[in-house]
Coordinates of C-alpha atoms (C1' of nucleotides) in Angstrom, one line a residue:
Chain A
M1 CA 23.4 -17.3 -18.8
A2 CA 23.6 -16.6 -15.0
D3 CA 20.8 -17.8 -12.8
A4 CA 18.0 -15.4 -12.4
P5 CA 18.1 -13.5 -9.0
R6 CA 15.7 -15.0 -6.5
W7 CA 12.9 -13.2 -4.7
Y8 CA 11.0 -14.8 -1.9
Q9 CA 8.2 -12.8 -0.4
T10 CA 5.3 -13.5 2.0
T11 CA 2.2 -11.9 3.4
A12 CA 0.8 -12.3 6.9
I13 CA -1.3 -15.4 7.2
D14 CA -4.9 -14.7 8.2
Y15 CA -7.2 -16.0 10.9
P16 CA -10.0 -17.8 9.0
N17 CA -12.7 -17.1 11.6
S18 CA -14.1 -14.5 9.4
R19 CA -14.0 -13.7 5.7
P20 CA -11.4 -11.3 4.3
H21 CA -12.3 -7.6 4.2
I22 CA -10.8 -4.8 2.1
G23 CA -8.1 -4.2 4.7
T24 CA -6.8 -7.8 4.4
A25 CA -7.0 -7.4 0.7
F26 CA -4.9 -4.2 0.8
E27 CA -1.9 -6.2 2.0
K28 CA -2.2 -8.9 -0.6
L29 CA -2.4 -6.3 -3.4
G30 CA 0.6 -4.4 -2.2
A31 CA 2.5 -7.7 -2.1
D32 CA 1.1 -8.7 -5.5
V33 CA 2.4 -5.6 -7.2
Q34 CA 5.9 -6.3 -5.9
A35 CA 5.8 -9.9 -7.0
R36 CA 4.5 -9.1 -10.5
Y37 CA 7.1 -6.3 -10.8
R38 CA 10.0 -8.6 -9.7
R39 CA 8.9 -11.4 -12.1
Q40 CA 8.6 -8.9 -15.0
E41 CA 12.1 -7.6 -14.2
G42 CA 13.6 -11.1 -14.4
Y43 CA 13.6 -12.4 -10.9
E44 CA 12.6 -16.0 -10.1
V45 CA 9.8 -15.3 -7.6
F46 CA 8.2 -17.3 -4.9
F47 CA 5.2 -15.5 -3.4
L48 CA 3.7 -17.2 -0.4
M49 CA 0.3 -16.6 1.3
G50 CA -1.7 -18.6 3.7
N51 CA -4.1 -18.9 6.6
D52 CA -3.3 -19.1 10.4
E53 CA -5.5 -21.8 11.7
N54 CA -4.1 -23.2 15.0
T55 CA -5.9 -20.8 17.2
V56 CA -8.6 -21.4 19.8
K57 CA -10.9 -19.0 17.9
V58 CA -10.9 -21.2 14.9
A59 CA -11.7 -24.3 16.9
K60 CA -14.5 -22.4 18.7
K61 CA -16.0 -21.1 15.4
A62 CA -15.9 -24.6 13.9
A63 CA -17.6 -26.0 17.0
E64 CA -20.3 -23.3 16.8
L65 CA -21.0 -24.5 13.2
D66 CA -20.8 -28.0 14.4
Q67 CA -18.0 -28.7 12.0
D68 CA -14.7 -30.5 12.2
P69 CA -12.0 -27.9 12.6
K70 CA -9.9 -29.1 9.8
A71 CA -12.9 -29.3 7.4
Y72 CA -13.8 -25.8 8.5
C73 CA -10.3 -24.5 7.8
D74 CA -10.1 -26.1 4.4
E75 CA -13.4 -24.6 3.4
M76 CA -12.3 -21.2 4.6
A77 CA -9.0 -21.5 2.8
R78 CA -11.0 -22.2 -0.3
Q79 CA -13.1 -19.1 0.2
F80 CA -10.0 -16.9 0.9
Q81 CA -8.3 -18.1 -2.2
E82 CA -11.4 -17.5 -4.2
V83 CA -11.2 -13.8 -3.2
W84 CA -7.5 -13.6 -3.8
R85 CA -7.9 -15.1 -7.3
A86 CA -10.7 -12.7 -8.1
L87 CA -8.3 -9.9 -7.2
E88 CA -5.7 -11.3 -9.5
V89 CA -3.3 -11.9 -6.6
S90 CA -0.5 -13.9 -8.2
Y91 CA 0.6 -16.0 -5.2
D92 CA 2.6 -19.2 -5.9
D93 CA 1.6 -21.2 -2.8
F94 CA -1.0 -21.0 -0.1
I95 CA -0.1 -22.6 3.2
Q96 CA -2.5 -23.6 5.9
T97 CA -1.0 -24.1 9.3
S98 CA -3.2 -27.1 9.8
D99 CA -1.4 -28.8 6.9
K100 CA 0.8 -31.7 7.7
R101 CA 3.8 -30.1 6.0
H102 CA 3.6 -27.1 8.3
Q103 CA 3.1 -29.2 11.4
D104 CA 6.0 -31.5 10.7
G105 CA 8.3 -28.5 10.0
C106 CA 7.0 -26.7 13.0
R107 CA 7.9 -29.6 15.4
K108 CA 11.3 -29.9 13.9
F109 CA 11.9 -26.2 14.4
I110 CA 10.8 -26.2 18.0
Q111 CA 12.8 -29.3 18.7
K112 CA 15.8 -27.7 17.3
V113 CA 15.4 -24.6 19.4
H114 CA 14.9 -26.9 22.4
D115 CA 18.0 -28.9 21.6
N116 CA 20.0 -25.6 21.3
G117 CA 19.0 -24.8 24.8
H118 CA 16.7 -21.9 24.3
I119 CA 13.5 -23.4 25.7
Y120 CA 13.0 -24.1 29.3
K121 CA 10.1 -25.2 31.5
G122 CA 8.6 -22.8 34.0
T123 CA 5.3 -21.6 35.4
Y124 CA 3.0 -19.1 34.0
E125 CA 0.9 -17.0 36.3
G126 CA -1.9 -14.8 35.2
L127 CA -5.6 -13.9 35.2
Y128 CA -7.6 -16.9 34.0
C129 CA -11.2 -16.8 32.9
E130 CA -12.9 -20.1 33.5
G131 CA -15.5 -19.3 30.9
C132 CA -13.0 -18.7 28.1
E133 CA -10.7 -21.4 29.5
S134 CA -7.8 -19.1 28.7
F135 CA -5.6 -16.4 30.3
K136 CA -6.5 -12.8 29.9
T137 CA -4.1 -9.9 29.9
E138 CA -4.2 -7.4 32.8
K139 CA -5.2 -4.7 30.3
E140 CA -8.2 -6.7 28.9
I141 CA -9.5 -7.2 32.4
A142 CA -8.9 -3.6 33.4
E143 CA -10.6 -2.2 30.4
S144 CA -13.8 -4.1 31.0
G145 CA -13.9 -3.2 34.6
G146 CA -12.2 -6.1 36.3
V147 CA -14.2 -8.9 34.6
C148 CA -13.8 -11.0 31.5
P149 CA -15.0 -9.0 28.5
D150 CA -16.8 -12.0 27.1
H151 CA -18.2 -13.7 30.2
K152 CA -18.5 -10.7 32.6
V153 CA -17.1 -12.8 35.5
P154 CA -14.0 -11.9 37.5
P155 CA -11.0 -13.9 36.5
V156 CA -9.0 -16.0 38.9
R157 CA -5.3 -15.9 39.4
R158 CA -3.9 -19.1 38.3
S159 CA -0.5 -20.6 37.6
E160 CA 0.4 -23.6 35.5
P161 CA 3.5 -25.2 34.1
C162 CA 4.6 -24.0 30.6
Y163 CA 7.5 -23.7 28.3
Y164 CA 9.3 -20.5 27.8
F165 CA 11.3 -19.4 24.8
A166 CA 14.4 -17.5 26.1
Q167 CA 13.8 -14.4 23.9
S168 CA 15.6 -12.2 26.4
K169 CA 19.0 -13.9 25.6
F170 CA 18.8 -12.4 22.1
Q171 CA 18.3 -8.8 23.0
D172 CA 21.9 -7.8 22.2
Q173 CA 22.1 -9.9 19.1
L174 CA 18.9 -8.2 17.8
L175 CA 20.2 -4.7 18.5
R176 CA 23.4 -5.5 16.7
F177 CA 21.3 -7.0 13.8
Y178 CA 19.2 -3.8 13.5
E179 CA 22.4 -1.8 13.5
E180 CA 24.1 -3.9 10.8
Y181 CA 21.0 -4.0 8.6
P182 CA 19.3 -0.6 9.1
D183 CA 16.9 -1.3 6.3
F184 CA 15.5 -4.4 8.0
I185 CA 12.5 -2.7 9.3
Q186 CA 10.4 -0.8 6.7
P187 CA 9.1 1.8 6.5
E188 CA 11.7 3.8 8.5
S189 CA 9.0 5.2 10.8
R190 CA 8.4 1.8 12.4
R191 CA 12.1 1.4 13.2
N192 CA 12.2 3.6 16.3
E193 CA 9.2 1.8 17.8
V194 CA 10.9 -1.6 17.5
L195 CA 14.3 -0.3 18.7
A196 CA 12.7 1.3 21.8
Y197 CA 10.8 -1.9 22.5
V198 CA 13.8 -4.1 22.3
Q199 CA 16.0 -1.7 24.2
G200 CA 13.4 -1.5 26.9
G201 CA 14.2 -5.1 27.6
L202 CA 12.8 -8.3 26.2
Q203 CA 10.9 -10.9 28.3
D204 CA 10.9 -14.6 27.7
V205 CA 7.8 -15.8 25.9
N206 CA 5.4 -18.5 27.0
I207 CA 5.2 -20.6 23.9
S208 CA 3.0 -23.4 25.1
R209 CA -0.7 -23.9 25.9
T210 CA -2.4 -26.7 27.7
G211 CA -5.8 -28.3 27.5
Q212 CA -6.3 -27.7 23.8
N213 CA -6.9 -30.5 21.4
W214 CA -6.6 -28.2 18.4
G215 CA -3.1 -27.0 17.5
I216 CA 0.4 -28.6 17.2
P217 CA 1.6 -30.8 20.1
I218 CA 5.0 -30.0 21.4
P219 CA 7.3 -32.9 20.3
F220 CA 9.2 -33.1 23.6
D221 CA 6.1 -32.8 25.8
P222 CA 2.9 -33.7 23.8
Q223 CA 0.4 -32.7 26.5
F224 CA 1.2 -29.1 25.5
T225 CA 0.4 -27.4 22.2
I226 CA 2.5 -24.7 20.5
Y227 CA 1.4 -21.2 21.2
V228 CA -0.2 -19.8 18.0
W229 CA 2.3 -17.0 17.4
F230 CA 5.4 -19.3 17.6
D231 CA 3.7 -21.6 15.2
A232 CA 2.3 -19.0 12.8
L233 CA 5.7 -17.3 12.1
L234 CA 7.1 -20.7 11.1
N235 CA 4.9 -20.8 8.0
Y236 CA 7.5 -18.7 6.3
V237 CA 10.0 -21.6 6.5
T238 CA 7.8 -24.7 6.5
A239 CA 6.3 -23.7 3.2
I240 CA 9.7 -23.8 1.5
G241 CA 10.8 -27.1 2.9
Y242 CA 12.2 -26.4 6.3
G243 CA 13.0 -29.8 7.9
S244 CA 11.9 -31.8 4.8
D245 CA 13.7 -30.4 1.8
E246 CA 17.0 -28.8 2.7
E247 CA 17.9 -27.9 -0.9
R248 CA 14.6 -26.1 -1.5
F249 CA 14.9 -24.4 1.8
R250 CA 18.4 -23.1 1.1
K251 CA 17.3 -22.0 -2.3
W252 CA 14.7 -19.5 -1.0
W253 CA 15.7 -18.6 2.6
P254 CA 16.1 -16.0 3.8
A255 CA 13.0 -14.3 2.7
D256 CA 13.5 -11.0 0.9
V257 CA 10.5 -9.4 2.5
H258 CA 7.6 -10.2 4.8
F259 CA 4.7 -8.0 4.1
I260 CA 2.7 -7.5 7.3
G261 CA 0.3 -5.1 9.0
K262 CA 1.8 -2.5 11.2
D263 CA 0.2 -3.9 14.2
I264 CA 2.3 -7.1 14.2
T265 CA 5.6 -5.3 13.5
R266 CA 7.0 -6.4 16.9
F267 CA 6.4 -10.1 16.4
H268 CA 8.2 -10.0 13.0
C269 CA 11.0 -7.6 14.0
A270 CA 11.8 -9.0 17.4
L271 CA 10.3 -12.4 18.2
W272 CA 10.8 -13.8 14.7
P273 CA 14.5 -13.0 14.2
A274 CA 15.2 -14.2 17.7
M275 CA 13.5 -17.5 16.9
C276 CA 15.7 -17.7 13.7
F277 CA 18.8 -17.0 15.8
A278 CA 17.8 -19.7 18.3
A279 CA 17.2 -22.3 15.5
G280 CA 20.5 -21.4 13.8
I281 CA 19.0 -20.0 10.6
E282 CA 19.3 -16.6 9.1
P283 CA 16.7 -14.0 9.9
P284 CA 14.6 -12.5 7.0
R285 CA 16.2 -9.7 5.0
N286 CA 13.3 -7.3 5.3
V287 CA 10.0 -6.7 7.1
F288 CA 7.6 -4.3 5.6
G289 CA 4.8 -3.0 8.0
H290 CA 2.1 -1.5 5.8
G291 CA -0.6 0.9 7.0
F292 CA -4.3 0.2 7.5
V293 CA -7.4 1.0 5.5
Y294 CA -10.1 2.9 7.4
V295 CA -13.7 3.2 6.3
K296 CA -15.3 6.6 5.9
N297 CA -18.8 6.6 7.3
E298 CA -20.9 8.1 4.5
E299 CA -23.5 9.5 6.9
T300 CA -21.4 11.0 9.6
G301 CA -18.2 11.6 7.6
V302 CA -16.2 10.0 10.4
T303 CA -13.3 7.8 9.6
E304 CA -13.6 4.5 11.4
K305 CA -11.5 1.5 12.0
I306 CA -12.9 -1.6 10.1
S307 CA -14.7 -3.7 12.7
K308 CA -17.5 -6.1 12.9
S309 CA -19.0 -4.4 15.9
L310 CA -19.3 -1.1 14.0
G311 CA -20.8 -3.0 11.2
N312 CA -18.7 -1.2 8.6
V313 CA -17.0 -4.2 7.1
V314 CA -16.7 -4.0 3.3
E315 CA -15.9 -7.2 1.6
P316 CA -13.8 -7.2 -1.7
M317 CA -16.6 -8.9 -3.6
D318 CA -19.0 -6.0 -2.8
I319 CA -16.7 -3.8 -4.7
I320 CA -15.6 -6.2 -7.4
S321 CA -19.2 -6.9 -8.4
K322 CA -20.1 -3.2 -8.6
F323 CA -17.0 -2.1 -10.4
S324 CA -14.2 -4.6 -11.3
A325 CA -11.2 -6.2 -9.8
E326 CA -9.0 -3.9 -11.8
A327 CA -10.8 -0.8 -10.4
F328 CA -10.4 -2.3 -6.9
R329 CA -6.7 -2.7 -7.4
Y330 CA -6.4 0.8 -8.7
Y331 CA -8.3 2.5 -5.9
F332 CA -6.4 0.9 -3.1
L333 CA -3.0 1.2 -4.7
R334 CA -3.6 4.8 -5.7
E335 CA -5.5 6.1 -2.8
C336 CA -4.0 4.4 0.2
P337 CA -0.2 4.9 0.6
F338 CA 1.1 1.4 1.3
P339 CA 3.5 2.5 4.1
G340 CA 0.9 4.7 5.7
D341 CA -2.9 4.6 6.2
G342 CA -5.7 5.2 3.8
E343 CA -9.4 5.3 3.7
F344 CA -12.2 3.9 1.7
S345 CA -15.6 5.4 0.8
W346 CA -18.0 4.5 -2.0
Q347 CA -18.1 8.2 -3.1
R348 CA -14.4 8.5 -3.3
F349 CA -14.2 5.2 -5.1
A350 CA -16.6 6.4 -7.8
D351 CA -14.8 9.8 -8.1
V352 CA -11.4 8.1 -8.6
Y353 CA -12.8 5.5 -10.9
N354 CA -14.4 8.1 -13.3
A355 CA -11.5 10.6 -13.2
D356 CA -8.5 8.4 -13.4
L357 CA -9.7 5.2 -15.0
A358 CA -12.7 6.1 -17.2
N359 CA -11.5 9.6 -18.2
Y360 CA -7.7 9.8 -18.4
L361 CA -6.8 6.3 -19.2
G362 CA -9.8 4.6 -20.8
N363 CA -10.8 7.6 -22.9
L364 CA -7.2 8.1 -24.2
Y365 CA -7.2 4.6 -25.4
S366 CA -10.6 5.0 -27.1
R367 CA -9.8 8.2 -28.9
V368 CA -6.5 7.0 -30.2
I369 CA -7.9 3.8 -31.6
T370 CA -10.9 5.4 -33.1
I371 CA -8.8 8.0 -35.0
I372 CA -6.6 5.3 -36.5
A373 CA -9.5 3.0 -37.3
K374 CA -11.5 5.8 -39.0
N375 CA -8.7 7.5 -40.9
Y376 CA -6.1 4.8 -41.6
D377 CA -8.2 1.7 -41.7
G378 CA -6.4 0.7 -38.5
H379 CA -3.0 0.5 -40.1
L380 CA 0.0 2.8 -39.9
V381 CA 3.1 2.3 -41.9
A382 CA 5.9 4.1 -40.1
D383 CA 9.0 5.7 -41.6
S384 CA 11.9 4.3 -39.6
D385 CA 13.7 7.7 -39.8
A386 CA 10.8 9.9 -38.6
E387 CA 11.5 12.1 -35.6
P388 CA 9.2 11.4 -32.7
G389 CA 7.2 14.4 -31.6
V390 CA 8.0 16.4 -28.5
I391 CA 5.6 15.3 -25.9
Y392 CA 7.4 16.1 -22.7
T393 CA 8.6 19.5 -21.4
Q394 CA 9.2 18.7 -17.8
V395 CA 10.3 15.1 -17.4
D396 CA 11.1 12.7 -20.2
L397 CA 9.7 9.2 -20.4
E398 CA 12.9 7.5 -19.4
T399 CA 13.1 9.5 -16.2
T400 CA 9.5 8.8 -15.4
V401 CA 10.1 5.0 -15.9
K402 CA 13.0 5.2 -13.5
Q403 CA 11.0 7.1 -10.9
V404 CA 8.2 4.6 -11.2
E405 CA 10.6 1.7 -10.7
G406 CA 12.1 3.4 -7.6
H407 CA 8.6 3.9 -6.2
I408 CA 7.6 0.3 -6.7
E409 CA 10.8 -1.0 -5.2
A410 CA 10.1 1.1 -2.1
C411 CA 6.4 0.1 -2.1
R412 CA 5.3 3.7 -2.7
Y413 CA 2.7 2.4 -5.1
N414 CA 0.5 5.5 -4.8
Q415 CA 3.3 7.7 -5.9
A416 CA 4.2 5.4 -8.8
L417 CA 0.6 5.6 -10.1
Q418 CA 0.5 9.3 -9.5
A419 CA 3.7 9.7 -11.6
I420 CA 2.2 7.6 -14.4
W421 CA -0.9 9.8 -14.6
Q422 CA 0.8 13.1 -14.1
Q423 CA 3.9 12.5 -16.2
V424 CA 2.5 10.3 -19.0
L425 CA -1.2 10.4 -19.3
V426 CA -1.7 14.1 -18.8
P427 CA 1.0 15.3 -21.2
T428 CA -0.2 12.8 -23.8
N429 CA -3.7 14.2 -23.7
Q430 CA -2.2 17.7 -23.9
Y431 CA -0.1 16.7 -26.9
A432 CA -3.1 15.3 -28.7
D433 CA -5.0 18.5 -28.2
R434 CA -2.1 20.6 -29.3
K435 CA -1.5 18.6 -32.5
E436 CA -5.2 18.0 -33.3
P437 CA -4.6 15.0 -35.5
W438 CA -8.3 14.7 -36.2
K439 CA -8.1 18.1 -38.0
L440 CA -4.6 17.6 -39.4
V441 CA -5.5 14.4 -41.1
K442 CA -7.7 16.4 -43.5
T443 CA -4.8 18.5 -44.7
D444 CA -1.7 16.5 -44.1
K445 CA -2.3 12.8 -43.6
E446 CA 1.4 12.0 -43.2
A447 CA 2.0 14.5 -40.4
A448 CA -1.2 13.3 -38.6
K449 CA 0.1 9.8 -38.9
Q450 CA 3.3 10.8 -37.1
V451 CA 1.2 12.2 -34.3
M452 CA -0.8 9.0 -34.0
L453 CA 2.4 7.0 -33.8
D454 CA 3.6 9.2 -31.0
L455 CA 0.3 8.7 -29.2
V456 CA 0.4 4.9 -29.6
E457 CA 3.9 4.9 -28.3
Q458 CA 2.6 6.6 -25.2
L459 CA 0.0 3.9 -24.8
R460 CA 2.6 1.3 -25.1
A461 CA 4.6 2.9 -22.3
V462 CA 1.6 3.2 -20.1
S463 CA 0.6 -0.4 -20.6
I464 CA 4.1 -1.5 -19.6
L465 CA 4.2 0.7 -16.5
L466 CA 0.8 -0.5 -15.4
K467 CA 1.6 -4.2 -15.9
P468 CA 2.2 -4.9 -12.2
F469 CA -0.8 -2.8 -11.1
L470 CA -3.6 -3.5 -13.5
P471 CA -2.5 -6.7 -15.2
K472 CA -5.7 -7.2 -17.3
T473 CA -6.1 -3.6 -18.4
A474 CA -2.4 -3.3 -19.3
E475 CA -2.6 -6.4 -21.3
T476 CA -5.7 -5.3 -23.1
I477 CA -4.1 -2.0 -24.1
Y478 CA -0.9 -3.7 -25.2
R479 CA -2.7 -6.3 -27.2
G480 CA -4.8 -3.6 -28.9
F481 CA -1.8 -3.2 -31.2
N482 CA 0.6 -5.6 -32.9
F483 CA 3.7 -4.6 -31.0
P484 CA 6.5 -6.9 -31.9
Q485 CA 7.5 -8.0 -28.4
T486 CA 5.3 -10.5 -26.6
W487 CA 3.3 -9.2 -23.7
E488 CA 4.8 -11.9 -21.4
S489 CA 8.4 -10.7 -22.0
V490 CA 8.0 -7.0 -21.9
C491 CA 9.5 -5.1 -19.0
C492 CA 10.2 -1.5 -17.9
E493 CA 13.4 -1.1 -19.8
D494 CA 11.6 -1.8 -23.1
V495 CA 9.7 1.4 -22.7
W496 CA 12.7 3.2 -24.2
A497 CA 15.0 0.4 -25.3
Q498 CA 12.4 -1.0 -27.7
S499 CA 10.6 2.2 -28.7
R500 CA 9.3 2.6 -32.2
R501 CA 10.1 -0.8 -33.4
A502 CA 6.9 -1.3 -35.2
T503 CA 7.1 -0.1 -38.8
D504 CA 3.9 -1.8 -39.7
L505 CA 1.6 -0.9 -36.9
R506 CA -1.9 -2.3 -36.8
V507 CA -4.8 -1.9 -34.4
T508 CA -5.6 -5.4 -33.3
A509 CA -8.3 -4.6 -30.7
A510 CA -11.7 -5.8 -31.5
L511 CA -13.9 -3.0 -32.9
E512 CA -17.6 -2.5 -33.1
G513 CA -18.8 0.1 -35.4
G514 CA -15.3 1.5 -35.7
K515 CA -15.0 1.8 -31.9
V516 CA -13.3 -0.1 -29.2
K517 CA -15.1 -1.4 -26.1
A518 CA -14.6 1.0 -23.2
L519 CA -11.9 -0.2 -20.7
F520 CA -13.8 1.5 -17.8
P521 CA -17.3 2.5 -18.6
R522 CA -18.2 5.7 -16.6
I523 CA -20.3 5.3 -13.5
A524 CA -23.1 7.7 -13.2
Chain B
rC1 C1' 6.0 12.6 31.3
rG2 C1' 5.0 4.5 28.1
rC3 C1' 6.2 4.3 22.5
rG4 C1' 5.1 6.1 17.8
rG5 C1' 2.6 8.8 13.9
rC6 C1' -0.2 12.8 12.0
rG7 C1' -2.2 18.2 11.6
rU8 C1' -0.9 21.8 3.9
rG9 C1' -6.9 25.9 -0.1
rG10 C1' -14.3 22.6 0.3
rA11 C1' -12.4 16.9 0.1
rG12 C1' -8.1 13.6 -0.5
rC13 C1' -2.9 13.9 -0.8
rA14 C1' 2.6 15.3 -2.5
rG15 C1' 6.3 18.5 -1.1
rU16 C1' 11.8 18.0 4.4
rG17 C1' 15.8 25.0 3.7
rG18 C1' 15.3 29.1 -1.4
rU19 C1' 9.2 32.5 -5.4
rA20 C1' 3.2 27.0 -2.1
rG21 C1' 2.0 21.8 -5.9
rC22 C1' -1.3 17.5 -7.7
rU23 C1' -6.2 15.1 -8.2
rC24 C1' -11.5 15.7 -7.3
rG25 C1' -15.2 19.5 -6.7
rC26 C1' -16.6 24.7 -8.1
rC27 C1' -16.7 29.1 -11.9
rA28 C1' -15.6 30.8 -17.0
rG29 C1' -14.0 29.8 -21.9
rG30 C1' -12.3 26.4 -26.0
rC31 C1' -12.6 22.0 -28.8
rU32 C1' -15.6 18.0 -30.8
rC33 C1' -11.2 12.5 -32.4
rA34 C1' -13.0 10.3 -27.7
rU35 C1' -16.5 6.9 -22.4
rA36 C1' -21.0 14.7 -21.7
rA37 C1' -14.7 12.6 -22.4
rC38 C1' -10.3 16.2 -23.7
rC39 C1' -7.7 21.3 -23.5
rU40 C1' -7.1 26.5 -21.5
rG41 C1' -7.9 30.0 -17.7
rG42 C1' -9.9 31.4 -12.7
rA43 C1' -11.6 31.6 -7.5
rG44 C1' -10.0 29.3 -3.0
rG45 C1' -4.4 28.2 1.7
rU46 C1' -1.3 33.6 7.3
rC47 C1' 1.3 25.1 5.3
rA48 C1' -2.5 23.7 13.7
rG49 C1' -0.4 27.5 17.3
rU50 C1' 3.8 30.1 19.9
rG51 C1' 8.9 30.9 20.3
rG52 C1' 13.8 30.0 18.3
rU53 C1' 18.0 28.9 14.6
rU54 C1' 19.1 31.0 9.5
rC55 C1' 20.3 35.9 4.5
rA56 C1' 16.1 32.5 3.8
rA57 C1' 11.4 27.5 7.2
rA58 C1' 5.6 24.2 5.4
rU59 C1' 10.6 22.1 5.5
rC60 C1' 15.5 22.3 11.3
rC61 C1' 15.0 22.9 17.0
rA62 C1' 11.8 23.7 21.6
rC63 C1' 7.2 24.0 23.7
rU64 C1' 1.6 24.1 23.3
rC65 C1' -3.1 22.4 21.3
rG66 C1' -5.8 18.8 18.5
rC67 C1' -6.5 13.8 16.1
rC68 C1' -4.9 8.7 15.7
rG69 C1' -2.2 4.0 16.1
rC70 C1' 0.5 0.5 19.2
rA71 C1' 1.3 -1.4 24.4
rA72 C1' 2.6 -9.7 23.2
rC73 C1' -2.2 -12.8 19.8
rC74 C1' -8.9 -8.2 16.4
rA75 C1' -4.8 -6.7 8.8

RNA sequence: CGCGGCGUGGAGCAGUGGUAGCUCGCCAGGCUCAUAACCUGGAGGUCAGUGGUUCAAAUCCACUCGCCGCAACCA
């Protein structure tokens, strides 16, 4: 048997100076669906996440709390992972950029780029705030009326020695690269932005900082630390053994996809591949810049960007404890198009929860099980030669499965879910109403049984299709019956390839008073 | 003229050349197996505007108006 195809994917690493909010979670969910889908379809998957810790902000925050920065980072990493686990994000590794493995790999990488002649010493001149002890951009200063936005004092022009990464040398190579791999930047709409940016001329990047005792010292000049962006991007390679385990590194690199927020597209589509060129490694195959989640202000009806200053930050746990992790996953994956933007509101959440999860999905599961339990003692013996009923008039199940797979592969999760609801759940409820097995069972128990087998078959299909999206719910539905294949091994193709295999179908879900526990209890 | 995106019934979205579609909400009816769920029917849109291309445009082109994101470290 041939080796399984490999799939290496990452998410952006997060600053741990505040806890994750629903926007941060959105990215991890989108990535998680992809990882689960690839695993299910037979790929050997490595799914990396992590935290970005070598920034001044983190050191400051730790100092405020009178904590050691590393201890602070470790505690935050624990808290982040607690949230990711609660959301059933199936990451394989979690890297912290304050980890030794990252710092060692990082130094090797920058040394390599230096040895290859792409780093040179120069001077950086800019507006410096003595309060912040850091440079400010012209824009920042201009926006706050000529003073530092934090300290309200005018900055001074200052120049200091630094190291530059010769990004400009790679401009042509980058443009050729985009041309050769037109799918590199996803979604398509972000492509023009990056092209225009690179065509507009790349500048060399100052990749060093001085006077910081938190961060990674530059190996060839330890009084400098590595600029946080240069360091952060390297997590994608240090996590898989760059500089320490060549075999492992070669196994996984290049990454199949980096999932990132649309705001950092440029770093990933220009700076990062240029860094790869400079170090003599391949660039990643794909960068996917997802959209943002905005929050609808329930009072004013205005859609706002999530921000601390607006006080509209919603944390995942707020929602998980009121509803469930599965509902959380469903809402964001269904309501917010991954390539574009979406919005959250409690009202909308409740509407979607009741309509899609409680009514269409949960209720179908309940009614099917109850009928079988009541009338057949939870046991249907199927005739192997019985003709399945005609459920679909527009699109058949196999076509739907293929559409869903296409949508997942393109990260159009909302459209995948929409297809499952519109093309499977809706017709199944319609079919049940047309056939009325609860009436039919009184006059023709055999015919009613065939209808029930058809309905169960639909539930089996739904559970498989939902496997990457709602792992727990899908498993509960699947395990509600004694389907022959194991849950772990079931994949999309089985929807049609393994249909109607059960000749001795039993309801295995736990029943109480002849009824099954609601998958999603309605919210008032 | 910095770059880019968006503007479709009350709300949220799909639809990229050929009789305007989905979910929620609303109105009426049906059903009663089911989580007051499910099914059927209905009201509601000049697809931001103007001009153009075409036998035919929400869909292509031009311009106008409105909203938003990015512009080297706030997912």
